[in-house]
mmCIF file of C-alpha atoms in Angstrom:
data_model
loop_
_atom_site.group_PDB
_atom_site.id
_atom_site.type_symbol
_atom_site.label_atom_id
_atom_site.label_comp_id
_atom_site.label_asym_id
_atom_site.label_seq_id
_atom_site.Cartn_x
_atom_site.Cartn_y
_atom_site.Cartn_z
ATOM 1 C CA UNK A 1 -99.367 267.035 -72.818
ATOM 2 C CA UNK A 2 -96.573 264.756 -74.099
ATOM 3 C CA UNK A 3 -94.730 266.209 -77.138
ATOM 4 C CA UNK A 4 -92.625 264.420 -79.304
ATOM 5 C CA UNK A 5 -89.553 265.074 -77.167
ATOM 6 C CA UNK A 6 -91.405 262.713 -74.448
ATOM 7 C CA UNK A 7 -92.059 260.193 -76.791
ATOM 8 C CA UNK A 8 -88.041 259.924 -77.950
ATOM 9 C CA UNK A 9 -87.056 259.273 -74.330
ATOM 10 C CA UNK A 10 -88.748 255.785 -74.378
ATOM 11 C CA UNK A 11 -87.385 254.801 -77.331
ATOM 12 C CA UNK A 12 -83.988 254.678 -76.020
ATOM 13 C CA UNK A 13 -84.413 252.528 -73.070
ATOM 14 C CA UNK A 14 -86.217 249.606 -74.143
ATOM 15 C CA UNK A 15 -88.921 247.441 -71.869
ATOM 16 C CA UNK A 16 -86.305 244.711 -70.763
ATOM 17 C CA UNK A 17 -83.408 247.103 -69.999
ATOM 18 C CA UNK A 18 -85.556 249.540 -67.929
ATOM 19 C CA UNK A 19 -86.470 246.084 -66.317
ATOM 20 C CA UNK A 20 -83.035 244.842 -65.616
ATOM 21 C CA UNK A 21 -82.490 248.186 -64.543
ATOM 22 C CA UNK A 22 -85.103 248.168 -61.715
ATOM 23 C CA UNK A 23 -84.162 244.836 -60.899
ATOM 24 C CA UNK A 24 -80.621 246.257 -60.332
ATOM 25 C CA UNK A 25 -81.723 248.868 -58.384
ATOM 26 C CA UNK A 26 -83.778 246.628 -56.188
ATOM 27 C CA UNK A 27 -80.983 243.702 -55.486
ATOM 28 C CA UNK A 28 -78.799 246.798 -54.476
ATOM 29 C CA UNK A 29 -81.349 248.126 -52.129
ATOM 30 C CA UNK A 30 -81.132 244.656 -50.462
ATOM 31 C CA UNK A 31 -77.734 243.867 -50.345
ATOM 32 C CA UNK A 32 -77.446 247.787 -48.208
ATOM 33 C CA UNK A 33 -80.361 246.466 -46.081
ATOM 34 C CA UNK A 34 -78.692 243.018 -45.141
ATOM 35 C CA UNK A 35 -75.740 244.850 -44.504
ATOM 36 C CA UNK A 36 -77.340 247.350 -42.095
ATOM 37 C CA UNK A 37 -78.719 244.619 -40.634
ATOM 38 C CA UNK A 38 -75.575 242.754 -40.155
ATOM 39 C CA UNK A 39 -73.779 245.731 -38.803
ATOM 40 C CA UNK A 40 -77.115 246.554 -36.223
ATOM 41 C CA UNK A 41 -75.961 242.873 -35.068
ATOM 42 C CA UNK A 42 -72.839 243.265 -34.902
ATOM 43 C CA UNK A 43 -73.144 246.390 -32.672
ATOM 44 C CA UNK A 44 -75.658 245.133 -30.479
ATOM 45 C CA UNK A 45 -73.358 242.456 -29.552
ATOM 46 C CA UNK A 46 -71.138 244.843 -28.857
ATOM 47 C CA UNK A 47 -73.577 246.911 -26.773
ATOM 48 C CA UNK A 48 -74.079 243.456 -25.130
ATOM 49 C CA UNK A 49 -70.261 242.843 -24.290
ATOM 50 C CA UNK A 50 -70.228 246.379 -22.691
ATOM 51 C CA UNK A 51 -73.215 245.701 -21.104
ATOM 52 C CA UNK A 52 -71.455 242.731 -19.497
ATOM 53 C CA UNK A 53 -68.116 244.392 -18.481
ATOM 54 C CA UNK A 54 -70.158 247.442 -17.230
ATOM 55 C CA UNK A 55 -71.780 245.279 -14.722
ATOM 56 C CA UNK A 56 -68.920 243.448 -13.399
ATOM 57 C CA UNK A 57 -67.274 246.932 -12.954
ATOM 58 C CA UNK A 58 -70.089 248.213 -11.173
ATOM 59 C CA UNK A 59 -69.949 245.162 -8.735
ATOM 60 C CA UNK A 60 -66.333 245.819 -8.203
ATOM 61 C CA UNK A 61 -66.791 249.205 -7.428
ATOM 62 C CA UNK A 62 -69.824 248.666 -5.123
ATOM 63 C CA UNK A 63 -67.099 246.386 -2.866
ATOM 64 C CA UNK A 64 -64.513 248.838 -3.496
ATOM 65 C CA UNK A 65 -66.951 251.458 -2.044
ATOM 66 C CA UNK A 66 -67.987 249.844 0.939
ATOM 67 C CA UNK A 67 -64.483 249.081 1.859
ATOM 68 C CA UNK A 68 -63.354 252.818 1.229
ATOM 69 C CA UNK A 69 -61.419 252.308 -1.352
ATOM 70 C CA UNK A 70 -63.436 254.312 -4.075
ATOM 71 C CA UNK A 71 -65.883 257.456 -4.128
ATOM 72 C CA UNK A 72 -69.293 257.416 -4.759
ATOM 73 C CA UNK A 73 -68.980 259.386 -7.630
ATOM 74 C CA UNK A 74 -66.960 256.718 -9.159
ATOM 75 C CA UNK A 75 -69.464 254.310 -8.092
ATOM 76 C CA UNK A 76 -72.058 257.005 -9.623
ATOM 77 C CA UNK A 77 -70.083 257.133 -12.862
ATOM 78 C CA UNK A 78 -69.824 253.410 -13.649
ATOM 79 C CA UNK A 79 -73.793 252.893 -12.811
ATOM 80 C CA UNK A 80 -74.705 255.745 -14.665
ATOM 81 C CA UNK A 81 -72.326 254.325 -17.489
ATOM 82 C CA UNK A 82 -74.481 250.940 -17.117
ATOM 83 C CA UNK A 83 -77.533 252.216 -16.584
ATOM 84 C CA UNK A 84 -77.261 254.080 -20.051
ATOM 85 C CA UNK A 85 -75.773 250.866 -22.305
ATOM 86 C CA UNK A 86 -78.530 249.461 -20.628
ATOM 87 C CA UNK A 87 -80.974 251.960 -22.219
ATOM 88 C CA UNK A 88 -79.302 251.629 -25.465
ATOM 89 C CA UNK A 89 -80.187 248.098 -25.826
ATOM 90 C CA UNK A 90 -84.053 248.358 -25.141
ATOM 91 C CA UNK A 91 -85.971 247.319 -28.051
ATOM 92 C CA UNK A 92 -89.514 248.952 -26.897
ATOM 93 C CA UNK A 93 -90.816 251.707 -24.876
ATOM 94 C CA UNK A 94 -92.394 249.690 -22.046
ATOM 95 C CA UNK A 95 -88.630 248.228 -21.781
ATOM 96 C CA UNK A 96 -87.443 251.848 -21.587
ATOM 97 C CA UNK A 97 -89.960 253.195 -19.204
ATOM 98 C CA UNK A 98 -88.845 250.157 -16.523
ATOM 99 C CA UNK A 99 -85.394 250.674 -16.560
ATOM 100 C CA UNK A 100 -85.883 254.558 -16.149
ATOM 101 C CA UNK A 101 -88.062 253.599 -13.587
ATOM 102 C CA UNK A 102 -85.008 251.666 -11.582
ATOM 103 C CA UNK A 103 -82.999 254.836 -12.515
ATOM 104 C CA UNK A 104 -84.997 257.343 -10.931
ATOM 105 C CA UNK A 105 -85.461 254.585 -7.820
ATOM 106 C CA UNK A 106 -81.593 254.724 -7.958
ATOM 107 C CA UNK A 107 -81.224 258.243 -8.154
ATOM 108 C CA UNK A 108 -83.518 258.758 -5.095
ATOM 109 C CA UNK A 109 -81.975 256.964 -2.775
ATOM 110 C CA UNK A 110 -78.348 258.600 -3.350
ATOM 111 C CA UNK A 111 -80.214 261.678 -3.194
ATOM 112 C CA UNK A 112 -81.247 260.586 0.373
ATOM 113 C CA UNK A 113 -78.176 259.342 1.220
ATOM 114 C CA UNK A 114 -76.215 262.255 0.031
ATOM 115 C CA UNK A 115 -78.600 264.286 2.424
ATOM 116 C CA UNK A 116 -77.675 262.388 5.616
ATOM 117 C CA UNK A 117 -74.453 262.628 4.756
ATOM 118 C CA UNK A 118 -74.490 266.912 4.294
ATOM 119 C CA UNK A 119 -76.789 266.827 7.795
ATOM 120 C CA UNK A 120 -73.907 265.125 9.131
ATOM 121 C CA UNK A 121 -71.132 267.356 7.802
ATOM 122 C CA UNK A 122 -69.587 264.438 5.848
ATOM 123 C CA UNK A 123 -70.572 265.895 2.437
ATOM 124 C CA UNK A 124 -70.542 268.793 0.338
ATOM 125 C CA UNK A 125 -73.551 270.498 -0.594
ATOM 126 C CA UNK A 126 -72.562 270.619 -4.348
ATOM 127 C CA UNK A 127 -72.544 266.846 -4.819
ATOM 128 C CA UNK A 128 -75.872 266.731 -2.739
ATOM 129 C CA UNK A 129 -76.749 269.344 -5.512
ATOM 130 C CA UNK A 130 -75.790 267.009 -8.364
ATOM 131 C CA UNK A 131 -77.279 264.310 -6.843
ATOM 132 C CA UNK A 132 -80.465 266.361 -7.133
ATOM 133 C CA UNK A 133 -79.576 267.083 -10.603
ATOM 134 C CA UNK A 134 -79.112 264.126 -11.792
ATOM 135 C CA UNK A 135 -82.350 262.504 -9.944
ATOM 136 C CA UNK A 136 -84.463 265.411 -11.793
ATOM 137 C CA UNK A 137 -83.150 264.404 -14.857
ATOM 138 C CA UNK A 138 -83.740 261.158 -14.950
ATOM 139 C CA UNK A 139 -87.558 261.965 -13.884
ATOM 140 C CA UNK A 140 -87.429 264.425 -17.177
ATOM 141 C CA UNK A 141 -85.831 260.976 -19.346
ATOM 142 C CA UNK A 142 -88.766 259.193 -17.429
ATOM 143 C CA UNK A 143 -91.789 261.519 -18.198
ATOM 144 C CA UNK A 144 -90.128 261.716 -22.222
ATOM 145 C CA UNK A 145 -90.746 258.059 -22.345
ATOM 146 C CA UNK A 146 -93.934 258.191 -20.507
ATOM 147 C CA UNK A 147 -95.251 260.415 -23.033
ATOM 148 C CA UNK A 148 -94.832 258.747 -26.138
#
């Protein structure tokens, strides 16, 4: 099987050089790990930071909302902007599966609300309709996580 071609090949790299070599190859490996590492920190402290501005412009908006002073698709668009950093930072699937769980919860209720409002002739139908859309897609996000 191995000719004399084979053979030549170790010659020219001897034991302790094909070791330092694999001992090279090896501290690289875990110098790029450590810095992966560092760099997951550093961006799930900046996940964390959004997180935190996120919810203090949700709040905001929520007051800002009740006093008429912003739409509820601004309020939609900041919780939906929290809701997913939120996501982001879940380490396990149970995690995930709870906060969809608030999500679709969410979702419902502005559903509902969006229908009073239409009954009433204070809303569109087409945000009712992407209220709906957005509610069934959440429940798809939910049943992905379910399922694994």
């Amino acid at each position: 099987m191995f000719d004399r071609r084979g053979c030549h090949c170790f010659k020219v790299v001897s034991v302790p050089a094909l070791g330092l070599l694999l001992v090279g190859f090896w501290l690289l490996h875990a110098l790029g790990v450590e810095a992966q590492t560092s760099r997951g920190g550093r961006v799930r402290d900046l996940q964390e930071q959004r997180l935190d501005t996120l919810r203090n412009l949700v709040k905001i908006t929520t007051e800002h909302y009740k006093n008429g002073q912003a739409s509820s698709d601004d309020l939609w668009s900041a919780t939906r902007a929290k809701d997913e950093t939120e996501l982001d930072l879940c380490t396990s699937n149970a995690e995930r599966i709870a906060i969809l769980e608030r999500i679709v919860a969410d979702a419902e209720m502005v559903e509902e609300q969006d229908a009073k409002l239409v009954t009433n002739k204070l809303l569109s139908r087409t945000l009712l309709l992407k209220a709906t859309a957005d509610r069934l897609q959440q429940e798809i996000l939910l049943e992905y996580a379910k399922a694994k």
